[in-house]
Amino acid sequence: MGSGTEAAHGGWSRRRFVGALGAAAGAPVLAGCGDGASRTPAAPEGGTASGAPAQPSVSTPASASAPASKEPSGPRPLYLGTYTSVEGGGRGIGVATYDPVSGRITGSGTITGVPDPSYLAVHPDGRTLYAVQERERGAVTAVRTADGEVLGSRATGGAHTCHLSVHPGGRWLLSADYGSGTVAVHPIDASGALGERTGLVTHSRPAPGPGQEGPHAHQIVTAPDGGHVLAVDLGTDTVYSYRLDQRAGTLTEVAQAHTRPGAGPRHLTFHPGGRYAYLADEVDDTVSVCSYDPPSGRLTIGRPQSTGAKAGTNHPAQFAVTPDGAYAFLANRGDDTIARYAVEADGARLRLLGTVPSGGEFPRQLALSPDGGLLFTANQRSGTVGVFRVDGRDGALRRAGGPFASPVAVCALPL
């Protein structure tokens, strides 16, 4: 997802800046759940960039495509996001399984026909996978999990789509475009395929924060109560609250919450209780506890706190919160660690417990298995996915299996 250092790199766009990583792997890089490239996008393998369904090349066992259950029982599906347009990147969406007991990951194929699928989400019924296309002409793609068939793509109306999520009702796909500072809505039909865009909003106010040339929408997510949609914008240092019209598929702004100037908010993760959320600020290397008011949709951002990082340069990526709401974990890029927090006061307070190595270099994203027993880290620069067992008694993280090789690993989605 997006970079908070564009001004410091000659005003480069997110994609140009991250594309340089292939030529200078040791240089600092900031981005979200995926990286872009500076060259003109190539046509996707096996399909079109927007519109007509594509026929993928895929090797997907039945165990990697069935809807997930909440209880561990045999191998579970794991999907992996990457970049297809950078040196050393992948060919599409990685398909694998993981053992919910041992944490062992087994690769089983690749879904092609989806260029630069840097962030992934799944429909509530588990039958459809959605991926961004993080390119100059942003798009979102639907893939049937039963057989890996690409159901088609739709343009978002923005640039460099970096995040997407499915509204809990399963009828709307929400997406964020880092390059254009826009958020979009697409309808989802009964088959899981996407319809034409119904909503598009540009973050035109407030003005961009220090060092930013414009808005950079980094994330869009529905609050646990389902009543409001929140979008995090790194470029304007703002979290926007919207009401989604579930008949028309349009967004109406109802509130704004502002961080400190130059904080560069990146990702917001809600506590299961629904009254608090945790915000990672990638530019100034801090996190904040936020209170949330469901009736109004208003978010209130608390004071900055430590990420636990010791490295001179660190850019926190995102939080993951255990299903019981007892612990929170934060991916630290640069420090290459996972910070561990105890969640106290029913979600109102985070207490830093320490950090552990992420098991790779530059952990771009992390995700918990549905039961909360395993934590996955997508380590971009090392091209690996790490797995940790989560101790429910104290939130301790212990390595589970060895790192799994995945080219330019920027997103891991365990089902």
Short mmCIF file of C-alpha atoms in Angstrom, two decimals, residues 2-401:
data_model
loop_
_atom_site.label_atom_id
_atom_site.label_comp_id
_atom_site.label_asym_id
_atom_site.label_seq_id
_atom_site.Cartn_x
_atom_site.Cartn_y
_atom_site.Cartn_z
CA GLY A 2 1.03 3.58 0.02
CA SER A 3 4.26 5.30 0.78
CA GLY A 4 4.61 8.17 3.17
CA THR A 5 7.92 9.43 1.79
CA GLU A 6 7.11 10.61 -1.69
CA ALA A 7 8.38 14.15 -1.24
CA ALA A 8 11.64 12.82 0.14
CA HIS A 9 12.16 10.85 -3.04
CA GLY A 10 11.83 13.59 -5.61
CA GLY A 11 8.03 13.58 -5.69
CA TRP A 12 7.92 10.07 -7.12
CA SER A 13 4.60 8.31 -7.16
CA ARG A 14 4.08 5.26 -5.00
CA ARG A 15 4.56 2.93 -7.97
CA ARG A 16 7.72 4.65 -9.31
CA PHE A 17 9.29 4.72 -5.87
CA VAL A 18 8.58 1.08 -5.11
CA GLY A 19 9.48 0.01 -8.62
CA ALA A 20 13.01 1.21 -7.94
CA LEU A 21 13.29 -1.52 -5.31
CA GLY A 22 14.03 -4.09 -8.00
CA ALA A 23 17.13 -2.15 -9.04
CA ALA A 24 18.25 -1.23 -5.53
CA ALA A 25 17.03 -3.85 -3.12
CA GLY A 26 18.90 -2.37 -0.22
CA ALA A 27 17.37 1.10 -0.47
CA PRO A 28 14.61 2.14 1.96
CA VAL A 29 11.11 1.62 0.62
CA LEU A 30 7.68 2.44 1.95
CA ALA A 31 4.49 0.99 0.60
CA GLY A 32 1.43 -0.91 1.64
CA CYS A 33 0.30 -4.46 1.01
CA GLY A 34 2.15 -4.44 -2.25
CA ASP A 35 4.61 -2.72 -4.52
CA GLY A 36 4.19 -1.21 -7.93
CA ALA A 37 6.52 -0.66 -10.88
CA SER A 38 7.49 2.31 -12.96
CA ARG A 39 7.14 0.72 -16.36
CA THR A 40 3.98 0.63 -18.45
CA PRO A 41 1.75 -2.20 -17.18
CA ALA A 42 1.77 -5.30 -19.33
CA ALA A 43 -1.40 -7.15 -20.23
CA PRO A 44 -2.27 -9.67 -17.52
CA GLU A 45 -1.59 -13.32 -18.16
CA GLY A 46 -4.70 -15.06 -19.37
CA GLY A 47 -7.09 -12.14 -19.19
CA THR A 48 -7.92 -8.46 -19.52
CA ALA A 49 -7.15 -5.63 -17.13
CA SER A 50 -10.76 -4.55 -16.78
CA GLY A 51 -14.02 -6.03 -17.92
CA ALA A 52 -14.08 -9.40 -19.66
CA PRO A 53 -13.55 -12.51 -17.54
CA ALA A 54 -10.16 -14.13 -17.92
CA GLN A 55 -9.32 -17.81 -18.10
CA PRO A 56 -6.64 -18.37 -15.48
CA SER A 57 -3.78 -20.81 -15.40
CA VAL A 58 -4.21 -22.38 -12.00
CA SER A 59 -3.30 -25.43 -10.04
CA THR A 60 -5.63 -25.46 -7.07
CA PRO A 61 -6.48 -28.56 -5.03
CA ALA A 62 -9.96 -28.87 -3.60
CA SER A 63 -8.60 -28.32 -0.10
CA ALA A 64 -7.36 -24.87 -1.10
CA SER A 65 -10.69 -23.64 -2.40
CA ALA A 66 -13.37 -24.74 0.06
CA PRO A 67 -14.96 -22.09 2.29
CA ALA A 68 -13.21 -21.80 5.62
CA SER A 69 -14.60 -23.17 8.85
CA LYS A 70 -13.87 -21.65 12.25
CA GLU A 71 -12.48 -24.85 13.73
CA PRO A 72 -9.10 -26.28 12.64
CA SER A 73 -9.70 -29.51 10.73
CA GLY A 74 -7.11 -30.48 8.15
CA PRO A 75 -5.33 -28.17 5.71
CA ARG A 76 -6.86 -24.73 5.31
CA PRO A 77 -6.66 -22.36 2.30
CA LEU A 78 -4.04 -19.61 2.17
CA TYR A 79 -3.87 -16.99 -0.60
CA LEU A 80 -0.82 -14.83 -1.22
CA GLY A 81 -0.60 -11.38 -2.79
CA THR A 82 2.41 -10.16 -4.75
CA TYR A 83 3.51 -7.83 -7.53
CA THR A 84 3.72 -9.19 -11.05
CA SER A 85 5.41 -6.13 -12.56
CA VAL A 86 8.58 -5.95 -10.46
CA GLU A 87 11.77 -7.92 -10.85
CA GLY A 88 11.52 -11.13 -8.88
CA GLY A 89 7.78 -10.75 -8.39
CA GLY A 90 5.13 -13.40 -8.74
CA ARG A 91 2.94 -14.45 -11.67
CA GLY A 92 -0.36 -13.85 -9.91
CA ILE A 93 -2.20 -14.83 -6.73
CA GLY A 94 -0.35 -17.56 -4.88
CA VAL A 95 -2.43 -20.54 -3.77
CA ALA A 96 -1.38 -22.64 -0.79
CA THR A 97 -2.68 -24.48 2.25
CA TYR A 98 -1.60 -24.36 5.87
CA ASP A 99 -1.87 -26.88 8.67
CA PRO A 100 -3.76 -25.17 11.53
CA VAL A 101 -1.88 -27.23 14.11
CA SER A 102 1.73 -27.22 12.88
CA GLY A 103 1.53 -24.01 10.82
CA ARG A 104 3.26 -25.70 7.89
CA ILE A 105 2.50 -24.03 4.53
CA THR A 106 2.31 -26.06 1.32
CA GLY A 107 2.21 -24.31 -2.04
CA SER A 108 -0.24 -25.61 -4.63
CA GLY A 109 -0.33 -23.22 -7.58
CA THR A 110 -0.88 -19.73 -8.92
CA ILE A 111 -3.97 -17.94 -10.21
CA THR A 112 -2.81 -15.89 -13.18
CA GLY A 113 -4.76 -13.27 -15.09
CA VAL A 114 -4.64 -10.80 -12.19
CA PRO A 115 -1.82 -8.22 -12.51
CA ASP A 116 -0.23 -6.82 -9.35
CA PRO A 117 -2.64 -8.41 -6.83
CA SER A 118 -1.07 -6.70 -3.82
CA TYR A 119 -4.04 -6.97 -1.46
CA LEU A 120 -6.68 -9.66 -1.06
CA ALA A 121 -10.04 -10.11 0.68
CA VAL A 122 -12.66 -12.85 0.74
CA HIS A 123 -16.46 -12.75 0.57
CA PRO A 124 -18.21 -13.66 3.85
CA ASP A 125 -19.46 -16.90 2.28
CA GLY A 126 -15.91 -17.91 1.31
CA ARG A 127 -16.80 -18.57 -2.31
CA THR A 128 -15.19 -15.54 -3.92
CA LEU A 129 -11.76 -13.99 -3.54
CA TYR A 130 -11.18 -10.33 -4.40
CA ALA A 131 -7.87 -8.74 -5.39
CA VAL A 132 -6.70 -5.23 -6.17
CA GLN A 133 -4.79 -4.42 -9.33
CA GLU A 134 -2.27 -1.90 -8.06
CA ARG A 135 -1.60 -0.16 -11.37
CA GLU A 136 -1.93 3.28 -12.94
CA ARG A 137 -5.47 2.36 -13.97
CA GLY A 138 -6.72 0.91 -10.72
CA ALA A 139 -9.03 -2.07 -10.75
CA VAL A 140 -10.53 -4.81 -8.59
CA THR A 141 -10.94 -8.45 -9.60
CA ALA A 142 -13.20 -11.30 -8.47
CA VAL A 143 -11.98 -14.92 -8.44
CA ARG A 144 -14.08 -18.00 -7.70
CA THR A 145 -12.35 -20.00 -4.97
CA ALA A 146 -13.85 -23.36 -5.99
CA ASP A 147 -11.78 -23.56 -9.18
CA GLY A 148 -9.72 -20.36 -9.39
CA GLU A 149 -11.70 -18.93 -12.31
CA VAL A 150 -11.33 -15.19 -12.75
CA LEU A 151 -14.87 -13.77 -12.86
CA GLY A 152 -13.81 -10.41 -14.25
CA SER A 153 -12.38 -7.05 -13.22
CA ARG A 154 -13.79 -3.57 -12.84
CA ALA A 155 -12.05 -0.22 -12.95
CA THR A 156 -12.13 1.70 -9.68
CA GLY A 157 -11.93 5.11 -11.33
CA GLY A 158 -8.71 5.84 -9.47
CA ALA A 159 -5.00 5.04 -9.60
CA HIS A 160 -2.94 2.36 -7.83
CA THR A 161 -5.67 0.51 -5.95
CA CYS A 162 -3.98 -0.71 -2.76
CA HIS A 163 -6.71 -1.97 -0.42
CA LEU A 164 -10.15 -3.52 -0.56
CA SER A 165 -12.69 -5.05 1.79
CA VAL A 166 -16.12 -6.63 1.54
CA HIS A 167 -19.02 -5.04 3.38
CA PRO A 168 -20.31 -7.54 5.99
CA GLY A 169 -23.63 -7.91 4.14
CA GLY A 170 -21.71 -9.32 1.18
CA ARG A 171 -23.35 -7.03 -1.41
CA TRP A 172 -20.67 -4.35 -1.80
CA LEU A 173 -16.93 -4.27 -2.43
CA LEU A 174 -15.08 -1.24 -1.07
CA SER A 175 -11.67 -0.18 -2.40
CA ALA A 176 -9.03 2.51 -1.81
CA ASP A 177 -6.79 4.07 -4.46
CA TYR A 178 -3.48 5.30 -3.10
CA GLY A 179 -2.35 7.20 -6.18
CA SER A 180 -5.51 9.29 -6.61
CA GLY A 181 -6.74 9.52 -3.02
CA THR A 182 -10.10 8.02 -3.94
CA VAL A 183 -12.38 5.34 -2.54
CA ALA A 184 -14.87 3.36 -4.60
CA VAL A 185 -17.86 1.02 -4.25
CA HIS A 186 -18.80 -1.88 -6.55
CA PRO A 187 -21.86 -4.11 -6.28
CA ILE A 188 -21.41 -7.87 -5.84
CA ASP A 189 -23.93 -10.13 -7.57
CA ALA A 190 -25.17 -13.55 -6.47
CA SER A 191 -22.29 -15.30 -8.22
CA GLY A 192 -19.70 -13.13 -6.47
CA ALA A 193 -18.87 -11.21 -9.66
CA LEU A 194 -18.57 -7.43 -9.61
CA GLY A 195 -20.85 -4.90 -11.27
CA GLU A 196 -20.01 -1.44 -12.53
CA ARG A 197 -18.88 1.09 -9.94
CA THR A 198 -21.71 2.81 -8.05
CA GLY A 199 -19.71 5.20 -5.87
CA LEU A 200 -16.49 7.18 -6.07
CA VAL A 201 -15.24 9.79 -3.58
CA THR A 202 -12.07 11.88 -3.78
CA HIS A 203 -10.42 13.07 -0.57
CA SER A 204 -10.24 16.73 -1.54
CA ARG A 205 -10.10 18.16 1.97
CA PRO A 206 -8.26 18.86 4.18
CA ALA A 207 -5.15 19.89 2.29
CA PRO A 208 -2.31 17.35 2.03
CA GLY A 209 -0.10 17.02 5.09
CA PRO A 210 3.59 17.95 5.36
CA GLY A 211 5.69 16.39 2.60
CA GLN A 212 2.65 15.11 0.70
CA GLU A 213 1.68 16.17 -2.81
CA GLY A 214 -1.91 15.00 -2.55
CA PRO A 215 -4.33 12.60 -0.86
CA HIS A 216 -3.34 8.92 -0.58
CA ALA A 217 -6.24 6.69 0.40
CA HIS A 218 -4.62 3.69 2.05
CA GLN A 219 -7.44 1.60 3.47
CA ILE A 220 -11.22 1.31 3.58
CA VAL A 221 -13.01 -0.84 6.15
CA THR A 222 -16.48 -1.25 7.65
CA ALA A 223 -16.91 -0.66 11.40
CA PRO A 224 -18.02 -3.75 13.35
CA ASP A 225 -21.53 -2.36 13.81
CA GLY A 226 -21.89 -2.26 10.02
CA GLY A 227 -23.30 1.24 10.08
CA HIS A 228 -20.31 3.19 8.82
CA VAL A 229 -17.35 2.79 6.49
CA LEU A 230 -14.00 4.34 7.45
CA ALA A 231 -11.23 5.30 5.03
CA VAL A 232 -7.66 6.04 6.14
CA ASP A 233 -5.75 8.61 4.07
CA LEU A 234 -2.00 8.93 4.58
CA GLY A 235 -1.70 12.05 2.42
CA THR A 236 -4.23 14.16 4.32
CA ASP A 237 -3.52 12.75 7.81
CA THR A 238 -7.23 11.98 8.10
CA VAL A 239 -9.62 9.10 8.78
CA TYR A 240 -12.91 9.73 6.97
CA SER A 241 -16.21 8.25 8.17
CA TYR A 242 -18.88 7.51 5.58
CA ARG A 243 -22.39 6.19 5.58
CA LEU A 244 -22.93 3.57 2.87
CA ASP A 245 -26.29 3.68 1.11
CA GLN A 246 -26.92 -0.03 0.79
CA ARG A 247 -29.49 0.45 -1.93
CA ALA A 248 -27.60 2.81 -4.20
CA GLY A 249 -24.03 1.84 -3.27
CA THR A 250 -22.91 5.40 -2.61
CA LEU A 251 -20.87 6.98 0.21
CA THR A 252 -21.80 10.09 2.19
CA GLU A 253 -19.19 11.64 4.47
CA VAL A 254 -20.36 12.09 8.07
CA ALA A 255 -17.15 12.85 10.00
CA GLN A 256 -13.40 13.35 9.86
CA ALA A 257 -10.72 12.51 12.42
CA HIS A 258 -7.31 14.13 12.08
CA THR A 259 -3.95 12.84 13.25
CA ARG A 260 -1.00 15.07 14.05
CA PRO A 261 0.35 16.75 10.91
CA GLY A 262 2.76 14.41 9.14
CA ALA A 263 1.78 11.29 11.08
CA GLY A 264 0.87 9.46 7.87
CA PRO A 265 -1.97 7.16 9.06
CA ARG A 266 -1.93 3.86 7.22
CA HIS A 267 -4.21 1.15 8.63
CA LEU A 268 -7.01 1.04 11.20
CA THR A 269 -7.94 -2.21 12.95
CA PHE A 270 -11.02 -2.51 15.18
CA HIS A 271 -11.23 -4.24 18.52
CA PRO A 272 -13.95 -6.95 18.48
CA GLY A 273 -15.98 -4.91 20.97
CA GLY A 274 -16.53 -2.30 18.30
CA ARG A 275 -15.91 0.78 20.45
CA TYR A 276 -12.15 1.10 19.95
CA ALA A 277 -9.70 0.78 17.09
CA TYR A 278 -5.93 0.89 16.67
CA LEU A 279 -4.23 3.12 14.10
CA ALA A 280 -0.75 2.59 12.63
CA ASP A 281 0.97 5.80 11.52
CA GLU A 282 3.69 4.83 9.08
CA VAL A 283 5.44 8.18 8.59
CA ASP A 284 6.15 9.17 12.20
CA ASP A 285 6.46 5.59 13.50
CA THR A 286 3.68 5.71 16.10
CA VAL A 287 0.39 4.01 16.92
CA SER A 288 -2.78 5.36 18.52
CA VAL A 289 -5.82 4.02 20.29
CA CYS A 290 -9.00 5.48 18.81
CA SER A 291 -12.47 5.57 20.31
CA TYR A 292 -15.42 5.02 17.98
CA ASP A 293 -19.03 6.14 18.38
CA PRO A 294 -21.31 3.77 16.41
CA PRO A 295 -24.40 6.04 16.18
CA SER A 296 -22.50 8.95 14.62
CA GLY A 297 -19.61 7.09 13.01
CA ARG A 298 -17.23 9.54 14.63
CA LEU A 299 -13.69 8.41 15.42
CA THR A 300 -11.54 10.14 18.06
CA ILE A 301 -7.79 9.58 17.77
CA GLY A 302 -5.81 9.25 21.00
CA ARG A 303 -2.24 10.20 21.84
CA PRO A 304 0.69 8.64 19.95
CA GLN A 305 2.35 5.56 21.44
CA SER A 306 5.49 3.55 20.78
CA THR A 307 5.75 0.82 18.15
CA GLY A 308 8.50 -0.82 20.16
CA ALA A 309 10.91 -0.47 17.24
CA LYS A 310 14.62 0.02 17.94
CA ALA A 311 15.78 0.58 14.34
CA GLY A 312 16.66 4.10 13.26
CA THR A 313 14.06 3.95 10.49
CA ASN A 314 10.79 2.10 10.98
CA HIS A 315 7.38 2.30 9.35
CA PRO A 316 4.57 0.37 11.08
CA ALA A 317 2.26 -1.39 8.65
CA GLN A 318 -0.84 -2.70 10.37
CA PHE A 319 -2.38 -4.28 13.45
CA ALA A 320 -4.03 -7.64 13.95
CA VAL A 321 -6.21 -8.21 17.02
CA THR A 322 -7.00 -11.64 18.44
CA PRO A 323 -10.65 -12.77 18.15
CA ASP A 324 -11.08 -12.52 21.93
CA GLY A 325 -9.71 -8.97 21.90
CA ALA A 326 -7.00 -9.75 24.45
CA TYR A 327 -3.88 -9.07 22.37
CA ALA A 328 -2.82 -6.95 19.40
CA PHE A 329 0.12 -7.41 17.07
CA LEU A 330 1.82 -4.82 14.87
CA ALA A 331 4.05 -5.33 11.82
CA ASN A 332 7.16 -3.12 11.95
CA ARG A 333 8.89 -2.54 8.60
CA GLY A 334 12.49 -1.49 9.02
CA ASP A 335 12.79 -2.91 12.51
CA ASP A 336 11.60 -6.21 11.00
CA THR A 337 9.73 -7.13 14.14
CA ILE A 338 6.24 -7.84 15.38
CA ALA A 339 5.24 -5.75 18.36
CA ARG A 340 3.03 -7.45 20.92
CA TYR A 341 0.48 -5.52 23.00
CA ALA A 342 -1.85 -6.47 25.82
CA VAL A 343 -5.29 -4.97 25.22
CA GLU A 344 -6.73 -3.57 28.43
CA ALA A 345 -9.80 -1.69 29.70
CA ASP A 346 -12.16 -3.44 27.25
CA GLY A 347 -10.10 -2.22 24.31
CA ALA A 348 -9.42 1.34 25.47
CA ARG A 349 -5.74 0.80 26.24
CA LEU A 350 -2.71 -0.86 24.64
CA ARG A 351 0.24 -1.94 26.77
CA LEU A 352 3.43 -2.76 24.86
CA LEU A 353 4.81 -6.15 25.93
CA GLY A 354 7.79 -6.32 23.59
CA THR A 355 8.79 -7.34 20.07
CA VAL A 356 9.88 -10.50 18.29
CA PRO A 357 11.70 -10.87 14.94
CA SER A 358 9.22 -11.13 12.07
CA GLY A 359 10.98 -14.11 10.52
CA GLY A 360 11.88 -12.15 7.39
CA GLU A 361 12.71 -8.75 6.01
CA PHE A 362 10.23 -5.85 5.75
CA PRO A 363 6.96 -7.36 7.09
CA ARG A 364 4.41 -5.60 4.91
CA GLN A 365 1.28 -7.24 6.27
CA LEU A 366 0.16 -9.69 8.92
CA ALA A 367 -3.00 -11.72 9.46
CA LEU A 368 -4.42 -14.10 12.03
CA SER A 369 -6.01 -17.43 11.17
CA PRO A 370 -9.80 -17.35 11.77
CA ASP A 371 -9.42 -19.10 15.13
CA GLY A 372 -6.62 -16.75 16.20
CA GLY A 373 -4.19 -19.61 16.75
CA LEU A 374 -1.68 -18.66 14.06
CA LEU A 375 -0.21 -15.35 12.92
CA PHE A 376 1.11 -14.98 9.35
CA THR A 377 3.60 -12.31 8.25
CA ALA A 378 4.18 -11.36 4.60
CA ASN A 379 7.84 -10.34 4.42
CA GLN A 380 8.27 -8.37 1.22
CA ARG A 381 12.03 -8.01 0.81
CA SER A 382 12.95 -11.54 1.87
CA GLY A 383 10.12 -13.03 -0.21
CA THR A 384 8.87 -15.18 2.64
CA VAL A 385 5.77 -15.83 4.71
CA GLY A 386 6.44 -16.43 8.38
CA VAL A 387 4.09 -18.34 10.71
CA PHE A 388 3.81 -17.98 14.49
CA ARG A 389 1.75 -19.85 17.00
CA VAL A 390 -0.18 -17.48 19.30
CA ASP A 391 -0.29 -18.46 22.97
CA GLY A 392 -3.80 -17.60 24.18
CA ARG A 393 -2.61 -17.29 27.78
CA ASP A 394 -0.14 -14.45 27.34
CA GLY A 395 -0.14 -13.59 23.62
CA ALA A 396 3.39 -14.92 23.19
CA LEU A 397 4.49 -15.68 19.64
CA ARG A 398 6.45 -18.85 18.83
CA ARG A 399 7.70 -19.88 15.42
CA ALA A 400 5.52 -22.51 13.76
CA GLY A 401 7.26 -24.25 10.89
#
